[in-house]
């Protein structure tokens, strides 16, 4: 493509609502974080998986004939990890990592999003609102 030489009607969407194809055999529960596998299909978020794509709005079970999962991006509240992986108020603005599809922590490899707030034993995570770049050696958001 070349640079514009006249006005352009550019399509826009907010990007909060997404719909993704389910991976074979996938079960994704409403309210759970999900990621995309190497083929771009939705799978439950796991500590060993890919970055979180969205939060499922309804349960989607591939074996029940569901072909897609509807998800939303935004700020969501999840359980906090325990022990050394527990997030604290000092971690607000830092990257949170997936522990499982309903829990986040301070360490890991699968990015859940940015810590937005801490409320008791739960953590508000900003999923997908902004691109998260991770400095692997420091584990901090750039």
PDB file of C-alpha atoms in Angstrom:
ATOM      1  CA  UNK A   1       0.000   0.000   0.000  1.00  0.00           C
ATOM      2  CA  UNK A   2       0.987   3.567  -0.463  1.00  0.00           C
ATOM      3  CA  UNK A   3       0.267   6.636   1.641  1.00  0.00           C
ATOM      4  CA  UNK A   4      -3.172   8.246   1.382  1.00  0.00           C
ATOM      5  CA  UNK A   5      -3.755  10.965  -1.173  1.00  0.00           C
ATOM      6  CA  UNK A   6      -7.394  11.521  -0.148  1.00  0.00           C
ATOM      7  CA  UNK A   7      -9.774  10.813   2.741  1.00  0.00           C
ATOM      8  CA  UNK A   8     -10.369   7.177   3.664  1.00  0.00           C
ATOM      9  CA  UNK A   9     -13.316   5.580   5.430  1.00  0.00           C
ATOM     10  CA  UNK A  10     -11.507   3.437   8.016  1.00  0.00           C
ATOM     11  CA  UNK A  11     -13.600   0.759   9.769  1.00  0.00           C
ATOM     12  CA  UNK A  12     -13.448   0.870  13.581  1.00  0.00           C
ATOM     13  CA  UNK A  13     -14.435  -1.384  16.453  1.00  0.00           C
ATOM     14  CA  UNK A  14     -13.759  -0.988  20.161  1.00  0.00           C
ATOM     15  CA  UNK A  15     -12.176  -4.396  20.500  1.00  0.00           C
ATOM     16  CA  UNK A  16     -13.845  -5.259  23.797  1.00  0.00           C
ATOM     17  CA  UNK A  17     -16.008  -8.061  22.385  1.00  0.00           C
ATOM     18  CA  UNK A  18     -14.374 -10.951  20.546  1.00  0.00           C
ATOM     19  CA  UNK A  19     -15.508 -14.320  19.212  1.00  0.00           C
ATOM     20  CA  UNK A  20     -12.996 -17.083  18.602  1.00  0.00           C
ATOM     21  CA  UNK A  21     -13.191 -20.634  17.206  1.00  0.00           C
ATOM     22  CA  UNK A  22     -12.894 -23.394  19.815  1.00  0.00           C
ATOM     23  CA  UNK A  23     -10.020 -25.853  19.715  1.00  0.00           C
ATOM     24  CA  UNK A  24     -10.954 -29.516  19.284  1.00  0.00           C
ATOM     25  CA  UNK A  25     -12.073 -30.945  22.626  1.00  0.00           C
ATOM     26  CA  UNK A  26     -11.981 -27.540  24.334  1.00  0.00           C
ATOM     27  CA  UNK A  27     -14.108 -26.707  27.380  1.00  0.00           C
ATOM     28  CA  UNK A  28     -14.061 -23.054  28.401  1.00  0.00           C
ATOM     29  CA  UNK A  29     -16.131 -21.964  31.400  1.00  0.00           C
ATOM     30  CA  UNK A  30     -18.023 -18.677  31.670  1.00  0.00           C
ATOM     31  CA  UNK A  31     -15.928 -16.184  33.614  1.00  0.00           C
ATOM     32  CA  UNK A  32     -12.679 -17.989  32.872  1.00  0.00           C
ATOM     33  CA  UNK A  33      -9.687 -16.592  31.040  1.00  0.00           C
ATOM     34  CA  UNK A  34      -8.891 -18.130  27.688  1.00  0.00           C
ATOM     35  CA  UNK A  35      -5.985 -17.966  25.257  1.00  0.00           C
ATOM     36  CA  UNK A  36      -5.448 -18.887  21.622  1.00  0.00           C
ATOM     37  CA  UNK A  37      -3.417 -21.958  20.702  1.00  0.00           C
ATOM     38  CA  UNK A  38      -0.866 -22.081  17.888  1.00  0.00           C
ATOM     39  CA  UNK A  39      -3.672 -22.439  15.321  1.00  0.00           C
ATOM     40  CA  UNK A  40      -5.608 -19.436  16.662  1.00  0.00           C
ATOM     41  CA  UNK A  41      -8.269 -21.549  18.393  1.00  0.00           C
ATOM     42  CA  UNK A  42      -9.572 -20.838  21.899  1.00  0.00           C
ATOM     43  CA  UNK A  43      -8.354 -22.956  24.838  1.00  0.00           C
ATOM     44  CA  UNK A  44      -8.557 -22.500  28.615  1.00  0.00           C
ATOM     45  CA  UNK A  45      -5.787 -20.268  29.928  1.00  0.00           C
ATOM     46  CA  UNK A  46      -3.009 -22.194  31.676  1.00  0.00           C
ATOM     47  CA  UNK A  47       0.290 -21.268  33.283  1.00  0.00           C
ATOM     48  CA  UNK A  48       2.128 -23.038  30.445  1.00  0.00           C
ATOM     49  CA  UNK A  49      -0.008 -21.584  27.654  1.00  0.00           C
ATOM     50  CA  UNK A  50      -0.135 -18.405  25.606  1.00  0.00           C
ATOM     51  CA  UNK A  51      -1.145 -14.903  26.684  1.00  0.00           C
ATOM     52  CA  UNK A  52      -4.781 -14.347  27.655  1.00  0.00           C
ATOM     53  CA  UNK A  53      -7.055 -13.310  24.804  1.00  0.00           C
ATOM     54  CA  UNK A  54     -10.274 -12.597  26.736  1.00  0.00           C
ATOM     55  CA  UNK A  55     -12.714 -13.711  29.435  1.00  0.00           C
ATOM     56  CA  UNK A  56     -15.431 -16.135  28.294  1.00  0.00           C
ATOM     57  CA  UNK A  57     -18.969 -14.763  28.570  1.00  0.00           C
ATOM     58  CA  UNK A  58     -20.711 -18.144  28.369  1.00  0.00           C
ATOM     59  CA  UNK A  59     -19.539 -21.720  28.737  1.00  0.00           C
ATOM     60  CA  UNK A  60     -18.378 -23.174  25.419  1.00  0.00           C
ATOM     61  CA  UNK A  61     -17.925 -26.928  24.982  1.00  0.00           C
ATOM     62  CA  UNK A  62     -16.664 -28.180  21.629  1.00  0.00           C
ATOM     63  CA  UNK A  63     -18.089 -31.677  22.245  1.00  0.00           C
ATOM     64  CA  UNK A  64     -21.568 -30.121  22.736  1.00  0.00           C
ATOM     65  CA  UNK A  65     -21.403 -28.620  19.254  1.00  0.00           C
ATOM     66  CA  UNK A  66     -20.189 -25.167  20.249  1.00  0.00           C
ATOM     67  CA  UNK A  67     -17.939 -23.859  17.517  1.00  0.00           C
ATOM     68  CA  UNK A  68     -16.993 -20.489  19.007  1.00  0.00           C
ATOM     69  CA  UNK A  69     -16.515 -18.816  22.369  1.00  0.00           C
ATOM     70  CA  UNK A  70     -17.642 -15.242  22.948  1.00  0.00           C
ATOM     71  CA  UNK A  71     -15.231 -13.260  25.070  1.00  0.00           C
ATOM     72  CA  UNK A  72     -14.730  -9.787  26.440  1.00  0.00           C
ATOM     73  CA  UNK A  73     -11.632  -7.762  27.114  1.00  0.00           C
ATOM     74  CA  UNK A  74     -11.372  -5.130  29.829  1.00  0.00           C
ATOM     75  CA  UNK A  75     -10.744  -5.005  33.577  1.00  0.00           C
ATOM     76  CA  UNK A  76     -11.726  -8.225  35.376  1.00  0.00           C
ATOM     77  CA  UNK A  77     -11.372  -9.528  38.952  1.00  0.00           C
ATOM     78  CA  UNK A  78      -9.608 -12.854  39.544  1.00  0.00           C
ATOM     79  CA  UNK A  79      -8.185 -14.826  42.421  1.00  0.00           C
ATOM     80  CA  UNK A  80      -4.688 -14.014  43.657  1.00  0.00           C
ATOM     81  CA  UNK A  81      -1.911 -16.602  43.853  1.00  0.00           C
ATOM     82  CA  UNK A  82      -0.510 -17.528  47.255  1.00  0.00           C
ATOM     83  CA  UNK A  83       2.997 -17.406  48.674  1.00  0.00           C
ATOM     84  CA  UNK A  84       5.838 -15.860  46.693  1.00  0.00           C
ATOM     85  CA  UNK A  85       3.620 -15.460  43.600  1.00  0.00           C
ATOM     86  CA  UNK A  86       0.993 -13.369  45.449  1.00  0.00           C
ATOM     87  CA  UNK A  87       0.396  -9.937  43.934  1.00  0.00           C
ATOM     88  CA  UNK A  88       0.337  -6.898  46.246  1.00  0.00           C
ATOM     89  CA  UNK A  89      -0.511  -3.208  45.894  1.00  0.00           C
ATOM     90  CA  UNK A  90       3.152  -2.654  45.030  1.00  0.00           C
ATOM     91  CA  UNK A  91       2.472  -4.648  41.827  1.00  0.00           C
ATOM     92  CA  UNK A  92      -0.211  -2.292  40.475  1.00  0.00           C
ATOM     93  CA  UNK A  93       0.777  -1.483  36.884  1.00  0.00           C
ATOM     94  CA  UNK A  94       2.939  -4.612  36.589  1.00  0.00           C
ATOM     95  CA  UNK A  95       2.349  -7.673  34.454  1.00  0.00           C
ATOM     96  CA  UNK A  96       0.260 -10.464  35.988  1.00  0.00           C
ATOM     97  CA  UNK A  97       0.672 -14.057  34.858  1.00  0.00           C
ATOM     98  CA  UNK A  98      -1.798 -16.930  34.515  1.00  0.00           C
ATOM     99  CA  UNK A  99      -1.805 -19.517  37.300  1.00  0.00           C
ATOM    100  CA  UNK A 100      -4.999 -21.148  35.985  1.00  0.00           C
ATOM    101  CA  UNK A 101      -8.122 -19.905  34.199  1.00  0.00           C
ATOM    102  CA  UNK A 102      -9.338 -18.024  37.299  1.00  0.00           C
ATOM    103  CA  UNK A 103      -6.124 -17.166  39.172  1.00  0.00           C
ATOM    104  CA  UNK A 104      -3.238 -14.782  38.484  1.00  0.00           C
ATOM    105  CA  UNK A 105       0.169 -14.336  40.061  1.00  0.00           C
ATOM    106  CA  UNK A 106       3.382 -12.374  40.024  1.00  0.00           C
ATOM    107  CA  UNK A 107       5.472 -14.979  38.187  1.00  0.00           C
ATOM    108  CA  UNK A 108       5.051 -17.181  35.144  1.00  0.00           C
ATOM    109  CA  UNK A 109       5.239 -17.181  31.371  1.00  0.00           C
ATOM    110  CA  UNK A 110       1.615 -16.788  30.171  1.00  0.00           C
ATOM    111  CA  UNK A 111       0.688 -13.100  30.456  1.00  0.00           C
ATOM    112  CA  UNK A 112      -2.794 -12.424  31.872  1.00  0.00           C
ATOM    113  CA  UNK A 113      -2.613  -8.624  31.636  1.00  0.00           C
ATOM    114  CA  UNK A 114      -1.698  -5.627  33.771  1.00  0.00           C
ATOM    115  CA  UNK A 115      -2.528  -5.355  37.471  1.00  0.00           C
ATOM    116  CA  UNK A 116      -5.169  -2.615  37.702  1.00  0.00           C
ATOM    117  CA  UNK A 117      -5.984  -2.890  41.425  1.00  0.00           C
ATOM    118  CA  UNK A 118      -5.832  -5.206  44.429  1.00  0.00           C
ATOM    119  CA  UNK A 119      -9.006  -5.760  46.458  1.00  0.00           C
ATOM    120  CA  UNK A 120      -8.670  -8.101  49.415  1.00  0.00           C
ATOM    121  CA  UNK A 121      -7.631 -11.528  48.139  1.00  0.00           C
ATOM    122  CA  UNK A 122      -8.517 -10.665  44.562  1.00  0.00           C
ATOM    123  CA  UNK A 123      -6.791  -8.828  41.740  1.00  0.00           C
ATOM    124  CA  UNK A 124      -8.299  -6.600  39.048  1.00  0.00           C
ATOM    125  CA  UNK A 125      -6.534  -7.352  35.751  1.00  0.00           C
ATOM    126  CA  UNK A 126      -6.640  -5.238  32.586  1.00  0.00           C
ATOM    127  CA  UNK A 127      -6.935  -7.838  29.826  1.00  0.00           C
ATOM    128  CA  UNK A 128      -6.309  -6.759  26.269  1.00  0.00           C
ATOM    129  CA  UNK A 129      -6.903  -3.027  26.635  1.00  0.00           C
ATOM    130  CA  UNK A 130      -3.307  -2.232  25.769  1.00  0.00           C
ATOM    131  CA  UNK A 131      -0.480  -4.153  24.246  1.00  0.00           C
ATOM    132  CA  UNK A 132       1.742  -5.604  26.969  1.00  0.00           C
ATOM    133  CA  UNK A 133       5.436  -5.802  26.189  1.00  0.00           C
ATOM    134  CA  UNK A 134       7.448  -7.801  28.675  1.00  0.00           C
ATOM    135  CA  UNK A 135      11.124  -7.383  29.419  1.00  0.00           C
ATOM    136  CA  UNK A 136      11.953 -11.046  29.992  1.00  0.00           C
ATOM    137  CA  UNK A 137      14.917 -10.350  32.249  1.00  0.00           C
ATOM    138  CA  UNK A 138      13.042  -7.936  34.523  1.00  0.00           C
ATOM    139  CA  UNK A 139       9.470  -9.206  34.154  1.00  0.00           C
ATOM    140  CA  UNK A 140       8.158  -5.653  33.987  1.00  0.00           C
ATOM    141  CA  UNK A 141       5.775  -3.990  31.580  1.00  0.00           C
ATOM    142  CA  UNK A 142       7.374  -1.643  29.098  1.00  0.00           C
TER     143      UNK A 142
END
